[in-house]
Amino acid sequence: MERFLDRRLFLQLGGMSLALTVADHAVARGLADSRLGRANAPKPKPQPLPMAPQDQLATPTLLTIFLRGGADGLNIAVPTEAGEHGLYLNYRPNIGVTMPMMQGAGTLLTDAGGAAVDFGLHPSALALKQLWDMGYLVLLPDVHYDNGSRSHFDSQQFFENGTPFKKFTPSGWANRHLATSAGGPALMRAIAFEYQTPFAMVGPYPTLAFAGLYDLTIAGGGQRHDTYMNTQEQVYPMTEGGSKQWDPELAVAGRDLVAAIRAVKAQEPLPDTNPAADYVTTNPGNGNLAYFGDRLKDLAKLIKTNVFTIEMAEVDLQGWDTHNIQTTEQPPVIETLARGIKGFIDDVGDAHMQNIVINVYTEFGRTAFENGSVGTDHGSASLAMVIGHPNRVLGRRIVHGPSGWAGLADLRDDRDLRHSVDFRDIIFESVSRHLGNSSPEIFPGYTATPLGLFA
Amino acid sequence: MTHFRTRSRALGAGLLAVALALPAAAQVRPGGGGFGGSSNNPPASDDAFLYHVLRRTTFGPTTESLAEIRAMGADAWLWRQLHPQTIDDAVLDARLRSELPPMDLVADEGHPIATGSVQLAHLPMALSQVGPGPAVQNVTRGLSLLEGVDYTVDYQVGVPTERVITFLPARMGITWSNNDNVLVDYRSNEYQWGELSYEFLQRSMSSNKQLEAVMTQFWENHFDTSIEHGGNDDQWHEWALMEAQEDAAFRANAFGRFRDLLEISAKSAAMMWFLDNYQNTVRMSNENYARELLELHSLSVDCGYDQFDVEQVARIFSGWSASYFARVPPDPCGPGEVPPACDPNDYVEGGFLFDRGAHDLLPKPNPSDPDNVRPTVLGTTFPAGQGLAEGLRVLDIVSEHPCTAQFISRKLINLFVMDDPTEEYVDRIATEYLAADGDTREVLWAIFKSPEFRDPANFGGKIKQPLEQTLSTLRAVEGQVNTSPRGFYDGYEWHDMFWVVWSQGQQLFRFGIPTGYPEVGGGWISSNGLLERWQYADGLMFSTPRPGAEISTDPMAVLQRLRLTDADAILDHYSRLILGGKLSDERRQILRPLLVNPGSGRFEPADPGQTWRLRETISNMLGFPESIKQ
């Protein structure tokens, strides 16, 4: 099903300066907002100038993996405490993960002292179990936000704009972090390996999105590629005055794209993938999931060049909306997730992992009860994970919020797991502790509760 | 029990379209008041306005459509597009009939007679125990092509086996998947889905009924269903056929009443599957469809309903299913038939099945339910035992609701006019919607008449979706479709258009989020979208025509036909079609050197290098920001 394109990446030396000013991006978006009549959009502030290029090894990276579709956390991190487990199996006679299943797969969890903990992992998450044992993994089984929406569109929007129930916030939390902090050159500070920029990265600050490294060439390189780059580089910033025909956002996107392509090509050949990294890049049987491992591989390559100061990255994984036959639909996606993350960690290596933190979450969990289709419907709280080197992340722990695990006997609306952690607590702690930015603009109007995730 | 099979070429008369009694559409009058009169409205012959009309109401201007709209004037041209029955598409229909193999549309109330799982070599024996007939013959034919291959087959006599086996000859040489229980492997699944996408794209690209094609895509996206749901490889053939049925019905009702479109979607097997309603029964409620019906299809989020309404509407739609999903073959009572010879609980309409036995017959809300938050749902009550009529009544209620009028009007304004209309403008069109009883043709006419549609400040202000980008490119450069019967099945060539659109982030018939793709622009701007666009432009202009290659271009031949030899005239010709107007001086300075002979500074048709330079010029122009806007 993959598109087989015979594209070669050619070594290309670019002369383009990497230091694009942020000011014009801010103006562009400000213009765009007023043009679109969003009079109440916050006007971008004057931006600090970007810092000089830094060694990637010294640049902290926050990788976000958004599980799109409402991932059923209860089947990934399975309650194993006797009372909870009993309720869990009552609610899920067909799709529940049993103790024998986890025992057989070796996915039951213990703390560092060998004592049992209150959750085990789905049999397909063996790679996560390995990370747990090595101290890389924090499980947060009950994450959401107050009065959580059960609409895909709305809840994803709230996770990404960082302002639950305010739908028209024009930027995402990640963009607001970028806009309120100094970092490496603006270009390549934030990359999404996606067909479209995820909303978290949308905003005045320039970010990049491309599906993979294979994508960064026209005509397989050569003279046509050069002509194309030179032409578009000139044309995109030109105004076509007056009408709505000229789009400042588009102008910036075009210029950024040419600069990014030139910057990456200057680094070719890119570092090899570590052969020990066991990404799942073959179809495990549920649609085409290979893209997930492929994108993580590409991110690892860029990081290992030690050139690009990639502060924020995103690779999403779809396929979680398991309304029916969850026993068939969910396991391959869980396996893809687990092995992709482990493969990435093995690929970038220990030195780089000291500076990388991974956040994994989803827009909502699913009903505690299974439904009539051997699946689950939209719910509320779900599993989130924070993953990183034990020198950075205090792993091998289960973290709840101050109100503690609500339990399966006390369901929201008699159907959903209640949350004890607001998703913004995870993101804010990661951004402030790992990326060094505690700006209140990241989650305006919200004060995060510290979770103690980091060393 | 009836068992009938319709062989329909291409996306023939959808059963859903046939089953609905379609009211005769009211014809709109051309030149109804307000055209060209006020100072806000440009004269209808103004070129800029003509490009705007073509860019918005078709999948992209062509030399022919430009000539046509100049000759007719915008209003008459729009009137004609709103009445596709007046437009001739015979050439396209004939081509598609000759290119596409028959799609067996089996509407099967006669469900499998027998099911089982057996080694393929033993299949004829297993079937012969059921009885002789076409099934056994088909399998024998299939077996002779697969000598030496040994794998397990899940068989069902009656429906899937026959359909699948007859396609075997087309799939010789393709490796089978490792899922031994799957008779139909991955590529042959795409084959059916690929036919659907191919025809959809060809119609959108080449039909003269352009506005109808635009509206078909709009309804397909609004009532989004995805062919890929649940990942059962051996059912993709069936899902493709369900999508094809739905597409045909939307096309036939592109300008119809919204109430009729709601019913098409509500009774569509694709929708019953995608939003799980075939699993919504009195025993176990599944509210997925009910929620999206209210939130995404009609009233819109948080308008006129709440969670309690969703739960009650789910009860109302219990038992709405499709014959294909029935565990027991539906057996509706025909004239003169009485139980037990038939099942009075079954109602069948095309592929749609209403199973009264699975329907919740209690009143909604149920007065005895202690969890009721109020005694009404959607402002009314539904007495016990009304059955199918309850769901139809819900469709009545929501289609007439002001929230729906606002929602649909806003979406259509987004599609044709602007991403950011004023509330007053939306209200104005919503009033038209309600006055016209949700008639799409009338609503569109009101939009096309509105000063906002005719305001030059709104020309070129919308970002194209990837589908629109790809199709408008092909139309502008006169992409030629080359298919041979073998080429159609070969490799990935025939996928080209489909993958181009996919790689820019738009998956036709496979978008798994029920909201459908956004029409409003900001989300479509990204570095990756641009990148894919630039790659496509170059690939298209420089692809060598080869056997089976889907699309080729011959710009030199186009210029010869149009008798264009002057470099600036050539640049303007393409600029009109691709950028929506004449080329600006700034851009001319950049492109002209790419086009002309370096020595003479002129366009030299006899120069061997001229074709290459022409192709490169067009390819670069296709990368300009204005070509991504409309």
mmCIF file of N, CA and C in Angstrom, chain A residues 1 3-4 7 35-36 151 153-154 167 194-197 208-211 215-219 223-224 227-228 231-232 234-236 238-240 244-245 247 249-250 253-254 257 261 283 287 323-325 329 371-373 415, chain B residues 55 186 190 228 230 276 278-279 284 286-288 295 301 307 420 457-458 460-461 492 499 503-504 510 523-524 526-528 530-532 534-535 537-538 542 579 584 586-587 590 594 612 616 619-620 623-626 628-629:
data_model
loop_
_atom_site.group_PDB
_atom_site.id
_atom_site.type_symbol
_atom_site.label_atom_id
_atom_site.label_comp_id
_atom_site.label_asym_id
_atom_site.label_seq_id
_atom_site.Cartn_x
_atom_site.Cartn_y
_atom_site.Cartn_z
ATOM 1 N N MET A 1 0.820 -1.203 0.000
ATOM 2 C CA MET A 1 0.000 0.000 0.000
ATOM 3 C C MET A 1 0.857 1.257 0.000
ATOM 4 N N ARG A 3 3.379 3.998 -1.248
ATOM 5 C CA ARG A 3 3.649 4.551 -2.566
ATOM 6 C C ARG A 3 5.123 4.327 -2.846
ATOM 7 N N PHE A 4 5.442 3.598 -3.931
ATOM 8 C CA PHE A 4 6.838 3.281 -4.191
ATOM 9 C C PHE A 4 7.426 4.332 -5.098
ATOM 10 N N ARG A 7 13.073 7.845 -5.341
ATOM 11 C CA ARG A 7 13.637 9.168 -5.101
ATOM 12 C C ARG A 7 14.993 9.028 -4.429
ATOM 13 N N ARG A 35 -7.163 39.557 9.233
ATOM 14 C CA ARG A 35 -7.858 39.381 7.981
ATOM 15 C C ARG A 35 -9.049 38.447 8.126
ATOM 16 N N LEU A 36 -8.834 37.439 8.919
ATOM 17 C CA LEU A 36 -9.918 36.478 9.104
ATOM 18 C C LEU A 36 -10.893 36.934 10.168
ATOM 19 N N SER A 151 -15.971 14.164 22.339
ATOM 20 C CA SER A 151 -15.960 14.359 20.891
ATOM 21 C C SER A 151 -14.508 14.359 20.415
ATOM 22 N N PHE A 153 -13.131 15.523 17.730
ATOM 23 C CA PHE A 153 -12.689 16.799 17.191
ATOM 24 C C PHE A 153 -12.451 17.795 18.311
ATOM 25 N N ASP A 154 -13.441 17.920 19.195
ATOM 26 C CA ASP A 154 -13.315 18.909 20.270
ATOM 27 C C ASP A 154 -12.179 18.566 21.213
ATOM 28 N N LYS A 167 -12.723 26.882 21.972
ATOM 29 C CA LYS A 167 -12.394 26.252 20.698
ATOM 30 C C LYS A 167 -11.619 27.147 19.758
ATOM 31 N N GLU A 194 4.296 14.588 9.917
ATOM 32 C CA GLU A 194 2.875 14.447 9.622
ATOM 33 C C GLU A 194 2.575 15.062 8.278
ATOM 34 N N TYR A 195 1.436 14.685 7.732
ATOM 35 C CA TYR A 195 0.989 15.309 6.489
ATOM 36 C C TYR A 195 0.545 16.741 6.718
ATOM 37 N N GLN A 196 0.039 17.021 7.896
ATOM 38 C CA GLN A 196 -0.405 18.385 8.205
ATOM 39 C C GLN A 196 0.154 18.772 9.563
ATOM 40 N N THR A 197 0.413 20.036 9.741
ATOM 41 C CA THR A 197 0.925 20.498 11.033
ATOM 42 C C THR A 197 -0.106 20.234 12.122
ATOM 43 N N LEU A 208 7.705 23.093 11.139
ATOM 44 C CA LEU A 208 7.763 22.324 9.898
ATOM 45 C C LEU A 208 6.955 21.055 10.021
ATOM 46 N N ALA A 209 6.432 20.617 8.906
ATOM 47 C CA ALA A 209 5.773 19.315 8.872
ATOM 48 C C ALA A 209 6.120 18.638 7.562
ATOM 49 N N PHE A 210 6.644 17.429 7.630
ATOM 50 C CA PHE A 210 6.801 16.602 6.433
ATOM 51 C C PHE A 210 6.680 15.151 6.858
ATOM 52 N N ALA A 211 6.192 14.346 5.937
ATOM 53 C CA ALA A 211 5.856 12.968 6.312
ATOM 54 C C ALA A 211 7.094 12.122 6.537
ATOM 55 N N ASP A 215 10.879 12.616 1.612
ATOM 56 C CA ASP A 215 10.012 13.597 0.987
ATOM 57 C C ASP A 215 10.719 14.873 0.549
ATOM 58 N N LEU A 216 11.965 15.053 1.012
ATOM 59 C CA LEU A 216 12.535 16.398 0.897
ATOM 60 C C LEU A 216 13.287 16.621 -0.413
ATOM 61 N N THR A 217 12.673 16.269 -1.526
ATOM 62 C CA THR A 217 13.354 16.511 -2.787
ATOM 63 C C THR A 217 12.361 16.683 -3.914
ATOM 64 N N ILE A 218 12.740 17.478 -4.883
ATOM 65 C CA ILE A 218 11.931 17.657 -6.100
ATOM 66 C C ILE A 218 12.677 16.961 -7.224
ATOM 67 N N ALA A 219 11.970 16.229 -8.030
ATOM 68 C CA ALA A 219 12.545 15.642 -9.247
ATOM 69 C C ALA A 219 13.751 14.767 -8.948
ATOM 70 N N GLN A 223 19.238 19.445 -11.524
ATOM 71 C CA GLN A 223 19.045 20.831 -11.916
ATOM 72 C C GLN A 223 17.599 21.279 -11.749
ATOM 73 N N ARG A 224 16.659 20.395 -12.052
ATOM 74 C CA ARG A 224 15.255 20.797 -11.885
ATOM 75 C C ARG A 224 14.966 21.123 -10.429
ATOM 76 N N THR A 227 16.413 24.604 -9.714
ATOM 77 C CA THR A 227 15.592 25.659 -10.316
ATOM 78 C C THR A 227 14.320 25.853 -9.499
ATOM 79 N N TYR A 228 13.749 24.739 -9.120
ATOM 80 C CA TYR A 228 12.506 24.820 -8.355
ATOM 81 C C TYR A 228 12.732 25.549 -7.045
ATOM 82 N N THR A 231 13.344 29.278 -7.704
ATOM 83 C CA THR A 231 12.137 29.979 -8.154
ATOM 84 C C THR A 231 11.180 30.225 -6.996
ATOM 85 N N GLN A 232 10.885 29.177 -6.276
ATOM 86 C CA GLN A 232 9.865 29.318 -5.234
ATOM 87 C C GLN A 232 10.372 30.197 -4.094
ATOM 88 N N GLN A 234 12.074 32.798 -4.396
ATOM 89 C CA GLN A 234 11.826 34.196 -4.752
ATOM 90 C C GLN A 234 10.343 34.526 -4.732
ATOM 91 N N VAL A 235 9.543 33.597 -5.192
ATOM 92 C CA VAL A 235 8.130 33.915 -5.417
ATOM 93 C C VAL A 235 7.323 33.981 -4.129
ATOM 94 N N TYR A 236 7.574 33.085 -3.244
ATOM 95 C CA TYR A 236 6.687 33.005 -2.079
ATOM 96 C C TYR A 236 6.613 34.276 -1.236
ATOM 97 N N MET A 238 6.800 37.241 -2.300
ATOM 98 C CA MET A 238 6.268 38.385 -3.054
ATOM 99 C C MET A 238 4.813 38.600 -2.737
ATOM 100 N N THR A 239 4.426 39.837 -2.610
ATOM 101 C CA THR A 239 3.013 40.107 -2.355
ATOM 102 C C THR A 239 2.277 40.217 -3.672
ATOM 103 N N GLU A 240 1.041 39.977 -3.635
ATOM 104 C CA GLU A 240 0.177 40.130 -4.810
ATOM 105 C C GLU A 240 -0.920 41.080 -4.369
ATOM 106 N N LYS A 244 -7.351 38.873 -1.261
ATOM 107 C CA LYS A 244 -7.034 37.771 -0.374
ATOM 108 C C LYS A 244 -6.166 36.744 -1.080
ATOM 109 N N GLN A 245 -5.804 36.992 -2.317
ATOM 110 C CA GLN A 245 -5.006 36.030 -3.070
ATOM 111 C C GLN A 245 -3.679 35.786 -2.380
ATOM 112 N N ASP A 247 -1.367 35.201 0.665
ATOM 113 C CA ASP A 247 -1.615 34.650 1.988
ATOM 114 C C ASP A 247 -0.307 34.671 2.761
ATOM 115 N N GLU A 249 0.561 33.430 5.538
ATOM 116 C CA GLU A 249 0.932 32.116 6.087
ATOM 117 C C GLU A 249 1.601 31.262 5.025
ATOM 118 N N LEU A 250 1.023 31.309 3.858
ATOM 119 C CA LEU A 250 1.540 30.508 2.749
ATOM 120 C C LEU A 250 2.925 31.002 2.357
ATOM 121 N N ALA A 253 5.350 29.638 4.803
ATOM 122 C CA ALA A 253 5.499 28.179 4.662
ATOM 123 C C ALA A 253 6.418 27.843 3.495
ATOM 124 N N GLY A 254 6.249 28.554 2.395
ATOM 125 C CA GLY A 254 7.072 28.288 1.222
ATOM 126 C C GLY A 254 8.538 28.595 1.456
ATOM 127 N N LEU A 257 10.132 26.097 3.795
ATOM 128 C CA LEU A 257 10.317 24.782 3.207
ATOM 129 C C LEU A 257 11.613 24.731 2.412
ATOM 130 N N ILE A 261 14.779 22.208 3.372
ATOM 131 C CA ILE A 261 15.300 21.220 2.425
ATOM 132 C C ILE A 261 16.800 21.423 2.258
ATOM 133 N N ASN A 283 3.639 -4.504 8.498
ATOM 134 C CA ASN A 283 2.239 -4.385 8.862
ATOM 135 C C ASN A 283 1.824 -5.500 9.806
ATOM 136 N N GLY A 287 -4.575 -2.375 9.358
ATOM 137 C CA GLY A 287 -4.319 -1.218 8.513
ATOM 138 C C GLY A 287 -2.824 -1.047 8.321
ATOM 139 N N HIS A 323 -14.379 1.088 18.581
ATOM 140 C CA HIS A 323 -15.783 0.888 18.924
ATOM 141 C C HIS A 323 -16.211 -0.566 18.809
ATOM 142 N N ASN A 324 -15.528 -1.312 17.965
ATOM 143 C CA ASN A 324 -15.906 -2.724 17.882
ATOM 144 C C ASN A 324 -14.697 -3.620 17.675
ATOM 145 N N ILE A 325 -14.908 -4.887 17.956
ATOM 146 C CA ILE A 325 -13.893 -5.954 17.945
ATOM 147 C C ILE A 325 -12.540 -5.438 18.416
ATOM 148 N N GLU A 329 -8.696 -5.170 16.957
ATOM 149 C CA GLU A 329 -8.213 -3.876 16.488
ATOM 150 C C GLU A 329 -7.089 -3.302 17.321
ATOM 151 N N ASN A 371 -19.071 -2.580 24.958
ATOM 152 C CA ASN A 371 -20.384 -2.317 24.358
ATOM 153 C C ASN A 371 -20.876 -3.545 23.601
ATOM 154 N N GLY A 372 -21.944 -3.364 22.861
ATOM 155 C CA GLY A 372 -22.548 -4.496 22.157
ATOM 156 C C GLY A 372 -21.744 -4.975 20.964
ATOM 157 N N SER A 373 -20.671 -4.293 20.628
ATOM 158 C CA SER A 373 -19.883 -4.663 19.453
ATOM 159 C C SER A 373 -18.510 -5.203 19.855
ATOM 160 N N ARG A 415 -20.149 5.561 33.632
ATOM 161 C CA ARG A 415 -19.628 4.898 32.449
ATOM 162 C C ARG A 415 -18.122 5.014 32.293
ATOM 163 N N ARG B 55 -13.399 28.814 -10.535
ATOM 164 C CA ARG B 55 -12.524 28.279 -9.497
ATOM 165 C C ARG B 55 -13.316 27.718 -8.334
ATOM 166 N N TYR B 186 -4.489 -8.507 -0.086
ATOM 167 C CA TYR B 186 -4.484 -7.065 0.102
ATOM 168 C C TYR B 186 -4.689 -6.310 -1.194
ATOM 169 N N GLU B 190 -7.738 -3.685 -2.689
ATOM 170 C CA GLU B 190 -7.605 -2.349 -3.238
ATOM 171 C C GLU B 190 -8.243 -2.276 -4.608
ATOM 172 N N GLU B 228 -12.250 1.889 5.631
ATOM 173 C CA GLU B 228 -11.299 1.132 6.436
ATOM 174 C C GLU B 228 -11.693 1.256 7.891
ATOM 175 N N GLY B 230 -12.228 -1.356 11.151
ATOM 176 C CA GLY B 230 -12.279 -2.699 11.698
ATOM 177 C C GLY B 230 -11.274 -3.629 11.051
ATOM 178 N N ASP B 276 -21.209 1.981 13.398
ATOM 179 C CA ASP B 276 -21.577 0.842 14.248
ATOM 180 C C ASP B 276 -23.058 0.687 14.514
ATOM 181 N N TYR B 278 -25.267 -0.924 13.048
ATOM 182 C CA TYR B 278 -25.811 -2.272 12.874
ATOM 183 C C TYR B 278 -25.669 -3.059 14.170
ATOM 184 N N GLN B 279 -24.868 -2.554 15.084
ATOM 185 C CA GLN B 279 -24.719 -3.190 16.391
ATOM 186 C C GLN B 279 -25.557 -2.489 17.465
ATOM 187 N N MET B 284 -28.388 -4.016 23.540
ATOM 188 C CA MET B 284 -27.182 -3.262 23.869
ATOM 189 C C MET B 284 -27.113 -2.035 22.969
ATOM 190 N N ASN B 286 -25.756 1.245 21.176
ATOM 191 C CA ASN B 286 -24.514 1.849 20.695
ATOM 192 C C ASN B 286 -24.868 3.214 20.133
ATOM 193 N N GLU B 287 -24.369 4.251 20.773
ATOM 194 C CA GLU B 287 -24.842 5.593 20.432
ATOM 195 C C GLU B 287 -23.945 6.326 19.443
ATOM 196 N N ASN B 288 -23.034 5.601 18.835
ATOM 197 C CA ASN B 288 -22.082 6.260 17.958
ATOM 198 C C ASN B 288 -22.778 7.008 16.825
ATOM 199 N N GLU B 295 -24.481 15.687 16.019
ATOM 200 C CA GLU B 295 -23.346 16.603 16.167
ATOM 201 C C GLU B 295 -22.717 16.989 14.839
ATOM 202 N N VAL B 301 -22.427 20.720 16.832
ATOM 203 C CA VAL B 301 -22.014 20.523 18.219
ATOM 204 C C VAL B 301 -22.759 21.451 19.169
ATOM 205 N N GLN B 307 -26.615 15.301 25.855
ATOM 206 C CA GLN B 307 -26.262 13.881 25.983
ATOM 207 C C GLN B 307 -27.508 13.019 26.134
ATOM 208 N N ASP B 420 -14.679 32.903 6.635
ATOM 209 C CA ASP B 420 -15.000 33.734 7.813
ATOM 210 C C ASP B 420 -16.224 34.619 7.570
ATOM 211 N N ALA B 457 -13.147 41.303 -3.251
ATOM 212 C CA ALA B 457 -12.271 41.113 -2.090
ATOM 213 C C ALA B 457 -12.216 39.659 -1.659
ATOM 214 N N ASN B 458 -13.210 38.878 -2.034
ATOM 215 C CA ASN B 458 -13.240 37.461 -1.664
ATOM 216 C C ASN B 458 -12.712 36.536 -2.747
ATOM 217 N N GLY B 460 -10.155 34.480 -4.824
ATOM 218 C CA GLY B 460 -8.831 33.923 -4.555
ATOM 219 C C GLY B 460 -8.510 33.791 -3.087
ATOM 220 N N GLY B 461 -9.538 33.826 -2.238
ATOM 221 C CA GLY B 461 -9.279 33.860 -0.805
ATOM 222 C C GLY B 461 -9.309 32.517 -0.111
ATOM 223 N N TYR B 492 1.171 0.281 -9.617
ATOM 224 C CA TYR B 492 0.566 1.375 -8.881
ATOM 225 C C TYR B 492 0.260 2.554 -9.786
ATOM 226 N N TRP B 499 -2.967 8.573 -4.983
ATOM 227 C CA TRP B 499 -1.890 8.701 -4.004
ATOM 228 C C TRP B 499 -1.412 10.133 -3.871
ATOM 229 N N SER B 503 -1.202 11.693 -0.321
ATOM 230 C CA SER B 503 0.055 12.115 0.298
ATOM 231 C C SER B 503 0.014 13.575 0.726
ATOM 232 N N GLN B 504 -0.954 14.309 0.236
ATOM 233 C CA GLN B 504 -1.137 15.668 0.718
ATOM 234 C C GLN B 504 -2.116 15.720 1.871
ATOM 235 N N ARG B 510 -11.632 7.148 2.856
ATOM 236 C CA ARG B 510 -10.960 6.438 3.940
ATOM 237 C C ARG B 510 -10.614 7.356 5.087
ATOM 238 N N GLY B 523 -6.026 24.873 8.209
ATOM 239 C CA GLY B 523 -5.478 23.550 8.456
ATOM 240 C C GLY B 523 -4.760 22.941 7.274
ATOM 241 N N TRP B 524 -5.006 23.427 6.071
ATOM 242 C CA TRP B 524 -4.394 22.788 4.911
ATOM 243 C C TRP B 524 -3.042 23.400 4.568
ATOM 244 N N SER B 526 0.644 23.751 5.129
ATOM 245 C CA SER B 526 1.739 23.172 5.890
ATOM 246 C C SER B 526 2.894 22.981 4.933
ATOM 247 N N SER B 527 4.063 22.856 5.487
ATOM 248 C CA SER B 527 5.228 22.654 4.636
ATOM 249 C C SER B 527 5.095 21.345 3.865
ATOM 250 N N ASN B 528 4.494 20.340 4.488
ATOM 251 C CA ASN B 528 4.394 19.075 3.781
ATOM 252 C C ASN B 528 3.418 19.149 2.623
ATOM 253 N N LEU B 530 2.816 21.671 0.807
ATOM 254 C CA LEU B 530 3.520 22.360 -0.279
ATOM 255 C C LEU B 530 4.517 21.436 -0.954
ATOM 256 N N LEU B 531 5.218 20.691 -0.149
ATOM 257 C CA LEU B 531 6.238 19.800 -0.680
ATOM 258 C C LEU B 531 5.643 18.777 -1.626
ATOM 259 N N GLU B 532 4.589 18.152 -1.195
ATOM 260 C CA GLU B 532 3.943 17.159 -2.050
ATOM 261 C C GLU B 532 3.437 17.806 -3.318
ATOM 262 N N TRP B 534 4.703 20.474 -4.871
ATOM 263 C CA TRP B 534 5.818 20.761 -5.783
ATOM 264 C C TRP B 534 6.294 19.489 -6.476
ATOM 265 N N GLN B 535 6.338 18.406 -5.721
ATOM 266 C CA GLN B 535 6.778 17.134 -6.292
ATOM 267 C C GLN B 535 5.804 16.664 -7.359
ATOM 268 N N ALA B 537 3.785 18.513 -9.157
ATOM 269 C CA ALA B 537 3.838 19.381 -10.340
ATOM 270 C C ALA B 537 4.990 18.958 -11.244
ATOM 271 N N ASP B 538 6.148 18.730 -10.662
ATOM 272 C CA ASP B 538 7.293 18.337 -11.464
ATOM 273 C C ASP B 538 7.077 16.958 -12.090
ATOM 274 N N PHE B 542 6.835 16.199 -16.220
ATOM 275 C CA PHE B 542 7.961 15.510 -16.827
ATOM 276 C C PHE B 542 7.776 14.010 -16.934
ATOM 277 N N LEU B 579 -3.400 30.354 -12.045
ATOM 278 C CA LEU B 579 -3.278 31.344 -10.974
ATOM 279 C C LEU B 579 -4.504 32.234 -10.843
ATOM 280 N N SER B 584 1.479 38.538 -13.031
ATOM 281 C CA SER B 584 1.966 39.847 -12.601
ATOM 282 C C SER B 584 3.368 40.080 -13.169
ATOM 283 N N GLU B 586 6.083 40.994 -11.623
ATOM 284 C CA GLU B 586 7.139 40.401 -10.793
ATOM 285 C C GLU B 586 7.354 38.932 -11.130
ATOM 286 N N ARG B 587 6.240 38.238 -11.244
ATOM 287 C CA ARG B 587 6.358 36.798 -11.508
ATOM 288 C C ARG B 587 6.758 36.534 -12.946
ATOM 289 N N ILE B 590 10.376 36.337 -13.356
ATOM 290 C CA ILE B 590 11.000 35.103 -12.874
ATOM 291 C C ILE B 590 10.752 33.945 -13.841
ATOM 292 N N LEU B 594 12.754 31.194 -17.809
ATOM 293 C CA LEU B 594 12.696 29.732 -17.854
ATOM 294 C C LEU B 594 12.107 29.253 -19.176
ATOM 295 N N TRP B 612 10.990 21.053 -23.278
ATOM 296 C CA TRP B 612 11.492 20.901 -21.909
ATOM 297 C C TRP B 612 11.340 22.203 -21.135
ATOM 298 N N GLU B 616 9.064 22.878 -17.814
ATOM 299 C CA GLU B 616 9.647 23.359 -16.549
ATOM 300 C C GLU B 616 8.950 24.642 -16.094
ATOM 301 N N SER B 619 5.615 23.671 -14.653
ATOM 302 C CA SER B 619 5.833 22.985 -13.382
ATOM 303 C C SER B 619 6.108 23.973 -12.261
ATOM 304 N N ASN B 620 6.927 24.980 -12.550
ATOM 305 C CA ASN B 620 7.226 25.969 -11.515
ATOM 306 C C ASN B 620 6.016 26.838 -11.207
ATOM 307 N N GLY B 623 3.762 25.554 -8.750
ATOM 308 C CA GLY B 623 4.205 25.601 -7.356
ATOM 309 C C GLY B 623 3.909 26.920 -6.675
ATOM 310 N N PHE B 624 3.442 27.908 -7.457
ATOM 311 C CA PHE B 624 3.200 29.236 -6.894
ATOM 312 C C PHE B 624 2.062 29.202 -5.873
ATOM 313 N N PRO B 625 2.138 30.117 -4.912
ATOM 314 C CA PRO B 625 1.078 30.127 -3.892
ATOM 315 C C PRO B 625 -0.320 30.350 -4.479
ATOM 316 N N GLU B 626 -0.434 31.136 -5.544
ATOM 317 C CA GLU B 626 -1.775 31.401 -6.088
ATOM 318 C C GLU B 626 -2.411 30.158 -6.683
ATOM 319 N N ILE B 628 -2.434 27.404 -5.315
ATOM 320 C CA ILE B 628 -2.973 26.630 -4.209
ATOM 321 C C ILE B 628 -4.218 27.324 -3.661
ATOM 322 N N LYS B 629 -4.534 28.459 -4.245
ATOM 323 C CA LYS B 629 -5.693 29.186 -3.765
ATOM 324 C C LYS B 629 -6.766 29.211 -4.849
#
